[in-house]
Amino acid sequence: FTEEAEVCEVYHRFSSGIKPVARILAGTLGHQMTRVAVAVLLLCAVGLGLRVPPAPRVQDSGKRCNGCTCTRGRKGPCANAASNKPRVVVVTHAAGRMGMLLTALLREGASKEDLTVRAVVRTDAEATKLRCELFGMRLVNGSMVVNPEADSDENAWLKPVVVGAGAGEEALRSLFDGATEAVLCSAAHTELVSDARNVVREYMVSVPEAEAEAQSSRLLAEIRACAACPTLEHVVLRSTMGVTCAARCDADACDIDESWAVERMGGGRAMAAAMEHEAAMKQSKVPHTIVRLGALTDGAGNVPLAFGADDSLLLQSAGGSSPPYLSRADAARVAVDVLRKAKEYSSLNGATLECAWGYKWGRGSAGTDEAMQAVSRQDIVVEALCAANAKTAATATAAAQRPAVA
């Protein structure tokens, strides 16, 4: 955010009526004094008992229960009614680098009575690896073993489920029995590699073809299996940037920047698999959100994010030496936030979100005071939806203004 955008976000969220006043103050008193003035006005509004409207542009669920309307942030019977139902979340490829982070983040703020994470792995070794990462290890009789506390009632929320690599759709359906939510991740091991063919070193995503084909089939089977589950309330599908550009290239309608963007994100085969996954998810009747991510790294998380749509972030990086980056830790943070707010924002159903690290941020920003403060102010779901909706509106306007072909 710029300084002006920060001020705008404050009064936009809390009181649309303060907007003209804040603009005048920003021009006369400066941004720091404007924050103080806005805070005073908000305190006066609270003292007078005025109702502060929610931020526009994002659609709330509007569901009713126990005689009241459920709205964002409201305490009372509705919140209690929703919290009484235990969550059962399925995480596929849970022993992967992002899967382990997802599983740990889901646990935060939830008790074992409120949450069960069904962690899907391919082998017993992967199940042991996951338990070691989450609960630690101990030296017992000269051997390293999983911390015995992993089997305590307090940690009963984690339920590793081993399903072999060759399992088909029928075998996978039982994974989703009684589940309320799911996060679907591919097990393909993508890496960021340098392309030394150019004078200026370029960085691009590498996807091993043989492994990617097998894992793509597995993810497609998981999508079809969850589509047959009637209890699922929301599914998050991890996808990748480059899908929009690849679709345009398939239709022979892409330019050189879009063609290069596809190569940067893994090439045509990887994009074809991602398009197939997204198409299968959209065809299902399960409420879902597709999250397209930039090039994933193993860096630390809590870095401020940027959001876009239709590969806008990827194309904006066309003149640089690398695609947009995003750590797996921040990717997990996005997926978990979408799951937690799916009921709160009905517009997440069917939405396609794109995210990467903000342009002024990077690996070196992780852990700095400036980055942490920016992250604490960022509302992931609201900003991602606004970016997606703004792009959709711009595309619709351009199409409406395009002259008809004679």
Tab-separated table of C-alpha atoms in Angstrom:
chain	number	residue	atom	x	y	z
A	1	PHE	CA	0.000	0.000	0.000
A	2	THR	CA	0.997	3.578	-0.564
A	3	GLU	CA	0.424	6.084	2.224
A	4	GLU	CA	-2.661	7.441	0.493
A	5	ALA	CA	-4.056	3.950	-0.060
A	6	GLU	CA	-3.599	3.160	3.634
A	7	VAL	CA	-5.705	6.174	4.598
A	8	CYS	CA	-8.320	5.274	2.003
A	9	GLU	CA	-8.494	1.684	3.292
A	10	VAL	CA	-9.091	2.891	6.867
A	11	TYR	CA	-12.057	5.083	6.172
A	12	HIS	CA	-13.365	2.823	3.386
A	13	ARG	CA	-13.674	-0.123	5.732
A	14	PHE	CA	-15.083	1.599	8.770
A	15	SER	CA	-17.269	4.385	7.502
A	16	SER	CA	-18.156	5.361	3.981
A	17	GLY	CA	-19.487	8.635	5.324
A	18	ILE	CA	-16.004	9.768	6.423
A	19	LYS	CA	-14.584	9.454	2.898
A	20	PRO	CA	-15.036	13.081	1.724
A	21	VAL	CA	-13.867	14.410	5.081
A	22	ALA	CA	-10.713	12.269	5.024
A	23	ARG	CA	-9.884	13.389	1.501
A	24	ILE	CA	-10.047	17.028	2.534
A	25	LEU	CA	-7.950	16.364	5.635
A	26	ALA	CA	-5.350	14.426	3.626
A	27	GLY	CA	-4.883	17.432	1.388
A	28	THR	CA	-4.552	19.934	4.198
A	29	LEU	CA	-3.166	18.174	7.279
A	30	GLY	CA	-1.045	15.418	5.727
A	31	HIS	CA	-1.430	11.643	6.040
A	32	GLN	CA	-0.263	11.250	9.649
A	33	MET	CA	-2.655	13.879	10.981
A	34	THR	CA	-5.428	12.451	8.811
A	35	ARG	CA	-5.129	9.096	10.579
A	36	VAL	CA	-5.558	10.844	13.919
A	37	ALA	CA	-8.533	12.847	12.668
A	38	VAL	CA	-10.224	9.747	11.229
A	39	ALA	CA	-9.717	7.894	14.513
A	40	VAL	CA	-11.356	10.763	16.429
A	41	LEU	CA	-14.319	10.772	14.036
A	42	LEU	CA	-14.729	7.012	14.422
A	43	LEU	CA	-14.707	7.299	18.210
A	44	CYS	CA	-17.406	9.944	17.963
A	45	ALA	CA	-19.443	7.652	15.723
A	46	VAL	CA	-19.172	4.810	18.242
A	47	GLY	CA	-20.133	7.155	21.067
A	48	LEU	CA	-23.246	8.225	19.205
A	49	GLY	CA	-24.213	4.606	18.628
A	50	LEU	CA	-23.991	4.862	14.872
A	51	ARG	CA	-23.908	1.633	12.889
A	52	VAL	CA	-20.749	1.363	10.771
A	53	PRO	CA	-21.496	-0.300	7.425
A	54	PRO	CA	-19.259	-3.095	6.126
A	55	ALA	CA	-16.906	-2.542	3.210
A	56	PRO	CA	-18.647	-2.796	-0.164
A	57	ARG	CA	-17.511	-4.753	-3.245
A	58	VAL	CA	-17.459	-8.098	-1.429
A	59	GLN	CA	-20.581	-10.190	-1.132
A	60	ASP	CA	-21.459	-11.628	2.276
A	61	SER	CA	-23.259	-14.923	2.692
A	62	GLY	CA	-26.466	-13.450	4.135
A	63	LYS	CA	-27.520	-16.808	5.611
A	64	ARG	CA	-30.075	-16.811	8.407
A	65	CYS	CA	-30.148	-18.916	11.519
A	66	ASN	CA	-31.850	-18.581	14.895
A	67	GLY	CA	-33.768	-15.562	13.714
A	68	CYS	CA	-30.813	-13.293	12.814
A	69	THR	CA	-28.731	-12.538	9.774
A	70	CYS	CA	-25.165	-13.863	9.803
A	71	THR	CA	-22.774	-11.072	8.850
A	72	ARG	CA	-19.036	-10.618	8.984
A	73	GLY	CA	-17.611	-10.231	12.460
A	74	ARG	CA	-20.919	-10.506	14.319
A	75	LYS	CA	-20.970	-12.344	17.623
A	76	GLY	CA	-24.006	-14.144	18.954
A	77	PRO	CA	-26.266	-17.141	18.205
A	78	CYS	CA	-25.227	-17.396	14.552
A	79	ALA	CA	-21.524	-17.619	15.341
A	80	ASN	CA	-22.193	-20.205	18.033
A	81	ALA	CA	-24.412	-22.266	15.749
A	82	ALA	CA	-21.699	-22.374	13.077
A	83	SER	CA	-18.950	-23.279	15.529
A	84	ASN	CA	-20.860	-26.261	16.975
A	85	LYS	CA	-20.297	-28.268	13.798
A	86	PRO	CA	-16.846	-29.920	13.800
A	87	ARG	CA	-14.690	-29.378	10.733
A	88	VAL	CA	-13.189	-32.292	8.839
A	89	VAL	CA	-10.589	-31.006	6.382
A	90	VAL	CA	-8.939	-33.247	3.780
A	91	VAL	CA	-5.432	-32.192	2.694
A	92	THR	CA	-3.980	-34.118	-0.231
A	93	HIS	CA	-0.217	-34.544	-0.632
A	94	ALA	CA	-0.005	-33.619	3.051
A	95	ALA	CA	3.615	-34.752	3.389
A	96	GLY	CA	4.776	-32.336	0.699
A	97	ARG	CA	6.515	-29.076	1.453
A	98	MET	CA	3.314	-27.040	1.163
A	99	GLY	CA	1.081	-29.800	2.530
A	100	MET	CA	2.879	-29.912	5.885
A	101	LEU	CA	2.584	-26.153	6.236
A	102	LEU	CA	-1.114	-26.328	5.381
A	103	THR	CA	-1.733	-28.984	7.998
A	104	ALA	CA	0.062	-27.001	10.702
A	105	LEU	CA	-1.758	-23.744	9.846
A	106	LEU	CA	-5.165	-25.425	9.909
A	107	ARG	CA	-4.460	-26.514	13.469
A	108	GLU	CA	-3.834	-22.965	14.717
A	109	GLY	CA	-6.704	-21.602	16.781
A	110	ALA	CA	-8.718	-24.850	16.683
A	111	SER	CA	-9.252	-27.488	19.365
A	112	LYS	CA	-9.299	-31.214	18.700
A	113	GLU	CA	-13.094	-31.164	19.163
A	114	ASP	CA	-13.495	-28.493	16.469
A	115	LEU	CA	-11.155	-29.865	13.827
A	116	THR	CA	-9.970	-33.095	12.250
A	117	VAL	CA	-7.377	-32.961	9.492
A	118	ARG	CA	-7.411	-35.985	7.214
A	119	ALA	CA	-3.860	-35.875	5.890
A	120	VAL	CA	-3.581	-37.907	2.680
A	121	VAL	CA	-0.142	-39.443	2.018
A	122	ARG	CA	1.104	-42.125	-0.381
A	123	THR	CA	3.244	-44.314	1.908
A	124	ASP	CA	3.757	-45.163	5.573
A	125	ALA	CA	7.107	-43.380	5.349
A	126	GLU	CA	5.346	-40.177	4.330
A	127	ALA	CA	2.944	-40.556	7.268
A	128	THR	CA	5.894	-40.888	9.657
A	129	LYS	CA	7.611	-37.902	8.058
A	130	LEU	CA	4.505	-35.767	8.567
A	131	ARG	CA	4.168	-36.766	12.225
A	132	CYS	CA	7.861	-36.045	12.826
A	133	GLU	CA	7.570	-32.592	11.289
A	134	LEU	CA	4.472	-31.664	13.292
A	135	PHE	CA	5.211	-33.255	16.667
A	136	GLY	CA	8.982	-33.621	16.719
A	137	MET	CA	11.218	-36.601	17.553
A	138	ARG	CA	12.811	-38.122	20.632
A	139	LEU	CA	15.788	-40.349	21.287
A	140	VAL	CA	14.530	-43.620	22.816
A	141	ASN	CA	16.965	-46.490	23.514
A	142	GLY	CA	19.454	-45.067	21.069
A	143	SER	CA	16.929	-44.646	18.246
A	144	MET	CA	15.084	-41.568	16.988
A	145	VAL	CA	11.328	-42.059	17.086
A	146	VAL	CA	8.257	-39.879	16.676
A	147	ASN	CA	7.481	-37.952	19.835
A	148	PRO	CA	5.138	-40.215	21.884
A	149	GLU	CA	2.932	-37.179	22.497
A	150	ALA	CA	1.843	-37.503	18.863
A	151	ASP	CA	-0.460	-40.315	19.999
A	152	SER	CA	-2.027	-38.343	22.862
A	153	ASP	CA	-5.663	-37.259	22.879
A	154	GLU	CA	-4.549	-33.648	22.486
A	155	ASN	CA	-3.089	-34.474	19.070
A	156	ALA	CA	-5.924	-36.685	17.905
A	157	TRP	CA	-6.900	-33.968	15.412
A	158	LEU	CA	-4.385	-35.336	12.886
A	159	LYS	CA	-5.492	-38.431	10.975
A	160	PRO	CA	-2.898	-39.543	8.395
A	161	VAL	CA	-4.467	-41.684	5.656
A	162	VAL	CA	-2.227	-43.751	3.371
A	163	VAL	CA	-3.483	-44.139	-0.197
A	164	GLY	CA	-1.061	-45.657	-2.694
A	165	ALA	CA	0.192	-43.748	-5.714
A	166	GLY	CA	-1.745	-45.959	-8.125
A	167	ALA	CA	-5.142	-45.493	-6.448
A	168	GLY	CA	-8.032	-44.622	-8.748
A	169	GLU	CA	-11.114	-42.484	-8.321
A	170	GLU	CA	-13.136	-45.217	-6.602
A	171	ALA	CA	-10.466	-45.792	-3.945
A	172	LEU	CA	-10.149	-42.058	-3.338
A	173	ARG	CA	-13.838	-41.406	-2.716
A	174	SER	CA	-13.699	-42.772	0.822
A	175	LEU	CA	-11.202	-40.027	1.707
A	176	PHE	CA	-13.937	-37.425	1.471
A	177	ASP	CA	-16.699	-39.284	3.355
A	178	GLY	CA	-18.073	-36.881	5.965
A	179	ALA	CA	-15.513	-34.171	5.097
A	180	THR	CA	-16.583	-30.528	5.251
A	181	GLU	CA	-13.622	-28.955	3.441
A	182	ALA	CA	-10.625	-29.938	1.338
A	183	VAL	CA	-7.392	-28.509	-0.059
A	184	LEU	CA	-6.204	-30.302	-3.187
A	185	CYS	CA	-2.494	-30.098	-4.035
A	186	SER	CA	-0.477	-31.830	-6.712
A	187	ALA	CA	2.496	-33.949	-5.678
A	188	ALA	CA	4.612	-32.787	-8.636
A	189	HIS	CA	7.969	-31.476	-7.398
A	190	THR	CA	8.322	-28.164	-9.201
A	191	GLU	CA	11.586	-26.294	-8.799
A	192	LEU	CA	12.879	-22.879	-9.782
A	193	VAL	CA	15.914	-23.229	-12.072
A	194	SER	CA	18.125	-20.785	-13.972
A	195	ASP	CA	18.264	-20.689	-17.748
A	196	ALA	CA	21.912	-20.052	-18.678
A	197	ARG	CA	21.219	-19.947	-22.431
A	198	ASN	CA	20.680	-16.179	-22.321
A	199	VAL	CA	23.250	-13.477	-21.637
A	200	VAL	CA	20.967	-12.228	-18.863
A	201	ARG	CA	20.265	-15.179	-16.593
A	202	GLU	CA	16.546	-16.012	-16.502
A	203	TYR	CA	14.750	-18.056	-13.861
A	204	MET	CA	11.877	-20.375	-14.679
A	205	VAL	CA	9.805	-23.193	-13.194
A	206	SER	CA	10.939	-26.733	-13.993
A	207	VAL	CA	8.411	-29.595	-13.904
A	208	PRO	CA	9.776	-33.168	-14.374
A	209	GLU	CA	7.622	-34.525	-17.202
A	210	ALA	CA	7.390	-38.215	-16.211
A	211	GLU	CA	6.590	-37.453	-12.585
A	212	ALA	CA	4.255	-34.587	-13.463
A	213	GLU	CA	2.123	-36.799	-15.715
A	214	ALA	CA	1.549	-39.390	-12.975
A	215	GLN	CA	0.788	-36.798	-10.304
A	216	SER	CA	-1.495	-34.888	-12.659
A	217	SER	CA	-3.588	-38.038	-13.107
A	218	ARG	CA	-3.725	-38.479	-9.328
A	219	LEU	CA	-4.916	-34.906	-8.749
A	220	LEU	CA	-7.548	-35.260	-11.465
A	221	ALA	CA	-8.847	-38.425	-9.783
A	222	GLU	CA	-8.971	-36.605	-6.438
A	223	ILE	CA	-10.990	-33.765	-7.976
A	224	ARG	CA	-13.510	-36.196	-9.432
A	225	ALA	CA	-13.683	-38.119	-6.158
A	226	CYS	CA	-14.428	-35.013	-4.091
A	227	ALA	CA	-17.057	-33.955	-6.635
A	228	ALA	CA	-19.063	-37.019	-5.597
A	229	CYS	CA	-19.024	-36.050	-1.892
A	230	PRO	CA	-22.293	-34.399	-0.752
A	231	THR	CA	-20.946	-33.136	2.593
A	232	LEU	CA	-18.179	-30.894	1.234
A	233	GLU	CA	-18.880	-27.219	1.876
A	234	HIS	CA	-15.802	-25.782	0.173
A	235	VAL	CA	-12.737	-26.976	-1.733
A	236	VAL	CA	-9.551	-25.047	-2.487
A	237	LEU	CA	-7.653	-26.195	-5.580
A	238	ARG	CA	-4.016	-25.184	-5.818
A	239	SER	CA	-3.202	-24.185	-9.371
A	240	THR	CA	-0.569	-22.082	-11.114
A	241	MET	CA	-0.207	-18.821	-12.965
A	242	GLY	CA	0.105	-19.155	-16.730
A	243	VAL	CA	-3.218	-20.902	-17.387
A	244	THR	CA	-4.842	-17.875	-19.058
A	245	CYS	CA	-1.793	-17.278	-21.268
A	246	ALA	CA	-1.668	-20.979	-22.189
A	247	ALA	CA	-5.331	-20.936	-23.194
A	248	ARG	CA	-4.675	-17.966	-25.477
A	249	CYS	CA	-1.651	-19.698	-26.994
A	250	ASP	CA	-3.734	-22.823	-27.675
A	251	ALA	CA	-6.143	-20.580	-29.571
A	252	ASP	CA	-3.248	-18.975	-31.517
A	253	ALA	CA	-4.139	-15.636	-29.968
A	254	CYS	CA	-1.122	-15.003	-27.724
A	255	ASP	CA	1.726	-12.546	-28.166
A	256	ILE	CA	5.406	-13.089	-27.414
A	257	ASP	CA	5.069	-12.033	-23.758
A	258	GLU	CA	2.258	-14.535	-23.172
A	259	SER	CA	4.190	-17.301	-24.917
A	260	TRP	CA	7.266	-16.604	-22.787
A	261	ALA	CA	5.072	-16.481	-19.656
A	262	VAL	CA	3.930	-20.054	-20.348
A	263	GLU	CA	7.538	-21.223	-20.676
A	264	ARG	CA	8.486	-19.478	-17.449
A	265	MET	CA	5.804	-21.325	-15.483
A	266	GLY	CA	6.753	-24.831	-16.617
A	267	GLY	CA	5.880	-25.071	-20.306
A	268	GLY	CA	2.915	-26.168	-22.371
A	269	ARG	CA	2.489	-29.655	-20.856
A	270	ALA	CA	2.366	-28.348	-17.295
A	271	MET	CA	-0.159	-25.680	-18.308
A	272	ALA	CA	-2.297	-28.239	-20.166
A	273	ALA	CA	-2.505	-30.340	-16.995
A	274	ALA	CA	-3.427	-27.279	-14.901
A	275	MET	CA	-6.154	-26.334	-17.388
A	276	GLU	CA	-7.560	-29.859	-17.195
A	277	HIS	CA	-7.612	-29.738	-13.384
A	278	GLU	CA	-9.342	-26.367	-13.312
A	279	ALA	CA	-11.918	-27.470	-15.903
A	280	ALA	CA	-12.767	-30.582	-13.863
A	281	MET	CA	-13.123	-28.493	-10.703
A	282	LYS	CA	-15.425	-25.988	-12.426
A	283	GLN	CA	-17.572	-28.763	-13.838
A	284	SER	CA	-18.162	-30.234	-10.390
A	285	LYS	CA	-21.045	-28.995	-8.268
A	286	VAL	CA	-18.852	-28.591	-5.185
A	287	PRO	CA	-18.358	-25.016	-3.892
A	288	HIS	CA	-14.740	-24.224	-4.672
A	289	THR	CA	-12.045	-21.599	-5.089
A	290	ILE	CA	-9.111	-21.946	-7.476
A	291	VAL	CA	-5.910	-20.322	-6.234
A	292	ARG	CA	-3.308	-19.685	-8.921
A	293	LEU	CA	0.140	-19.212	-7.426
A	294	GLY	CA	3.403	-17.741	-8.658
A	295	ALA	CA	6.675	-19.670	-8.746
A	296	LEU	CA	6.943	-21.425	-5.375
A	297	THR	CA	10.043	-21.161	-3.196
A	298	ASP	CA	11.017	-22.635	0.173
A	299	GLY	CA	11.650	-19.233	1.748
A	300	ALA	CA	10.091	-17.918	4.923
A	301	GLY	CA	6.524	-16.656	4.950
A	302	ASN	CA	4.700	-13.570	6.210
A	303	VAL	CA	5.656	-11.460	3.209
A	304	PRO	CA	3.038	-8.983	1.884
A	305	LEU	CA	1.180	-10.278	-1.152
A	306	ALA	CA	0.008	-8.855	-4.466
A	307	PHE	CA	-3.140	-10.076	-6.212
A	308	GLY	CA	-4.275	-10.160	-9.810
A	309	ALA	CA	-6.370	-12.007	-12.378
A	310	ASP	CA	-5.941	-13.554	-15.830
A	311	ASP	CA	-2.153	-13.728	-15.411
A	312	SER	CA	-1.847	-9.976	-14.887
A	313	LEU	CA	0.945	-10.390	-12.312
A	314	LEU	CA	2.802	-12.823	-14.541
A	315	LEU	CA	2.624	-10.530	-17.574
A	316	GLN	CA	3.747	-7.539	-15.519
A	317	SER	CA	6.963	-9.440	-14.766
A	318	ALA	CA	7.652	-10.078	-18.470
A	319	GLY	CA	10.471	-7.549	-18.570
A	320	GLY	CA	12.211	-8.984	-15.508
A	321	SER	CA	14.489	-11.948	-15.014
A	322	SER	CA	12.021	-14.176	-13.146
A	323	PRO	CA	8.310	-14.918	-12.768
A	324	PRO	CA	6.452	-13.680	-9.668
A	325	TYR	CA	7.664	-15.499	-6.553
A	326	LEU	CA	5.701	-16.846	-3.602
A	327	SER	CA	6.909	-18.955	-0.687
A	328	ARG	CA	5.065	-22.162	0.088
A	329	ALA	CA	4.469	-20.801	3.579
A	330	ASP	CA	2.563	-17.805	2.193
A	331	ALA	CA	0.742	-20.023	-0.321
A	332	ALA	CA	-0.476	-22.155	2.584
A	333	ARG	CA	-1.530	-18.992	4.420
A	334	VAL	CA	-3.690	-17.960	1.452
A	335	ALA	CA	-5.354	-21.377	1.128
A	336	VAL	CA	-6.184	-21.573	4.843
A	337	ASP	CA	-7.579	-18.029	4.880
A	338	VAL	CA	-9.851	-18.851	1.936
A	339	LEU	CA	-11.153	-21.950	3.718
A	340	ARG	CA	-11.829	-20.090	6.956
A	341	LYS	CA	-13.725	-17.284	5.217
A	342	ALA	CA	-15.605	-19.333	2.615
A	343	LYS	CA	-18.897	-19.047	4.508
A	344	GLU	CA	-18.299	-15.398	5.235
A	345	TYR	CA	-17.821	-14.438	1.583
A	346	SER	CA	-20.131	-16.289	-0.781
A	347	SER	CA	-18.319	-14.703	-3.739
A	348	LEU	CA	-15.411	-17.081	-3.049
A	349	ASN	CA	-17.531	-19.860	-4.530
A	350	GLY	CA	-16.355	-20.291	-8.103
A	351	ALA	CA	-13.723	-17.560	-7.819
A	352	THR	CA	-10.255	-17.813	-9.343
A	353	LEU	CA	-7.653	-15.906	-7.325
A	354	GLU	CA	-4.054	-15.133	-8.242
A	355	CYS	CA	-1.326	-14.140	-5.815
A	356	ALA	CA	2.423	-13.687	-5.439
A	357	TRP	CA	4.764	-11.603	-3.323
A	358	GLY	CA	4.312	-7.865	-3.692
A	359	TYR	CA	6.774	-6.168	-6.046
A	360	LYS	CA	8.700	-4.261	-3.372
A	361	TRP	CA	9.037	-7.383	-1.229
A	362	GLY	CA	11.117	-10.538	-1.507
A	363	ARG	CA	13.043	-13.174	0.427
A	364	GLY	CA	14.956	-10.526	2.364
A	365	SER	CA	11.697	-8.955	3.569
A	366	ALA	CA	10.637	-11.973	5.629
A	367	GLY	CA	10.798	-11.247	9.345
A	368	THR	CA	11.395	-7.501	9.025
A	369	ASP	CA	9.246	-5.112	11.052
A	370	GLU	CA	8.007	-3.348	7.926
A	371	ALA	CA	6.885	-6.596	6.301
A	372	MET	CA	5.189	-7.867	9.457
A	373	GLN	CA	3.255	-4.620	9.875
A	374	ALA	CA	2.152	-4.709	6.227
A	375	VAL	CA	1.052	-8.351	6.570
A	376	SER	CA	-0.968	-7.574	9.705
A	377	ARG	CA	-2.908	-4.892	7.808
A	378	GLN	CA	-3.580	-7.090	4.792
A	379	ASP	CA	-6.949	-8.798	4.337
A	380	ILE	CA	-6.077	-11.592	1.911
A	381	VAL	CA	-9.585	-12.585	0.860
A	382	VAL	CA	-10.914	-9.045	0.417
A	383	GLU	CA	-7.920	-7.880	-1.633
A	384	ALA	CA	-7.850	-11.046	-3.758
A	385	LEU	CA	-11.574	-10.788	-4.533
A	386	CYS	CA	-11.300	-7.092	-5.323
A	387	ALA	CA	-8.440	-7.765	-7.755
A	388	ALA	CA	-10.371	-10.576	-9.442
A	389	ASN	CA	-13.586	-8.548	-9.652
A	390	ALA	CA	-11.793	-5.465	-10.970
A	391	LYS	CA	-10.182	-7.488	-13.754
A	392	THR	CA	-13.495	-9.141	-14.652
A	393	ALA	CA	-15.247	-5.766	-14.791
A	394	ALA	CA	-12.479	-4.305	-16.981
A	395	THR	CA	-12.668	-7.272	-19.361
A	396	ALA	CA	-16.467	-6.976	-19.619
A	397	THR	CA	-16.196	-3.230	-20.310
A	398	ALA	CA	-13.589	-3.789	-23.030
A	399	ALA	CA	-15.765	-6.456	-24.651
A	400	ALA	CA	-18.802	-4.160	-24.584
A	401	GLN	CA	-16.819	-1.335	-26.200
A	402	ARG	CA	-15.282	-3.532	-28.874
A	403	PRO	CA	-16.820	-2.705	-32.296
A	404	ALA	CA	-18.965	-5.401	-33.854
A	405	VAL	CA	-17.473	-7.391	-36.712
A	406	ALA	CA	-19.373	-6.818	-39.923
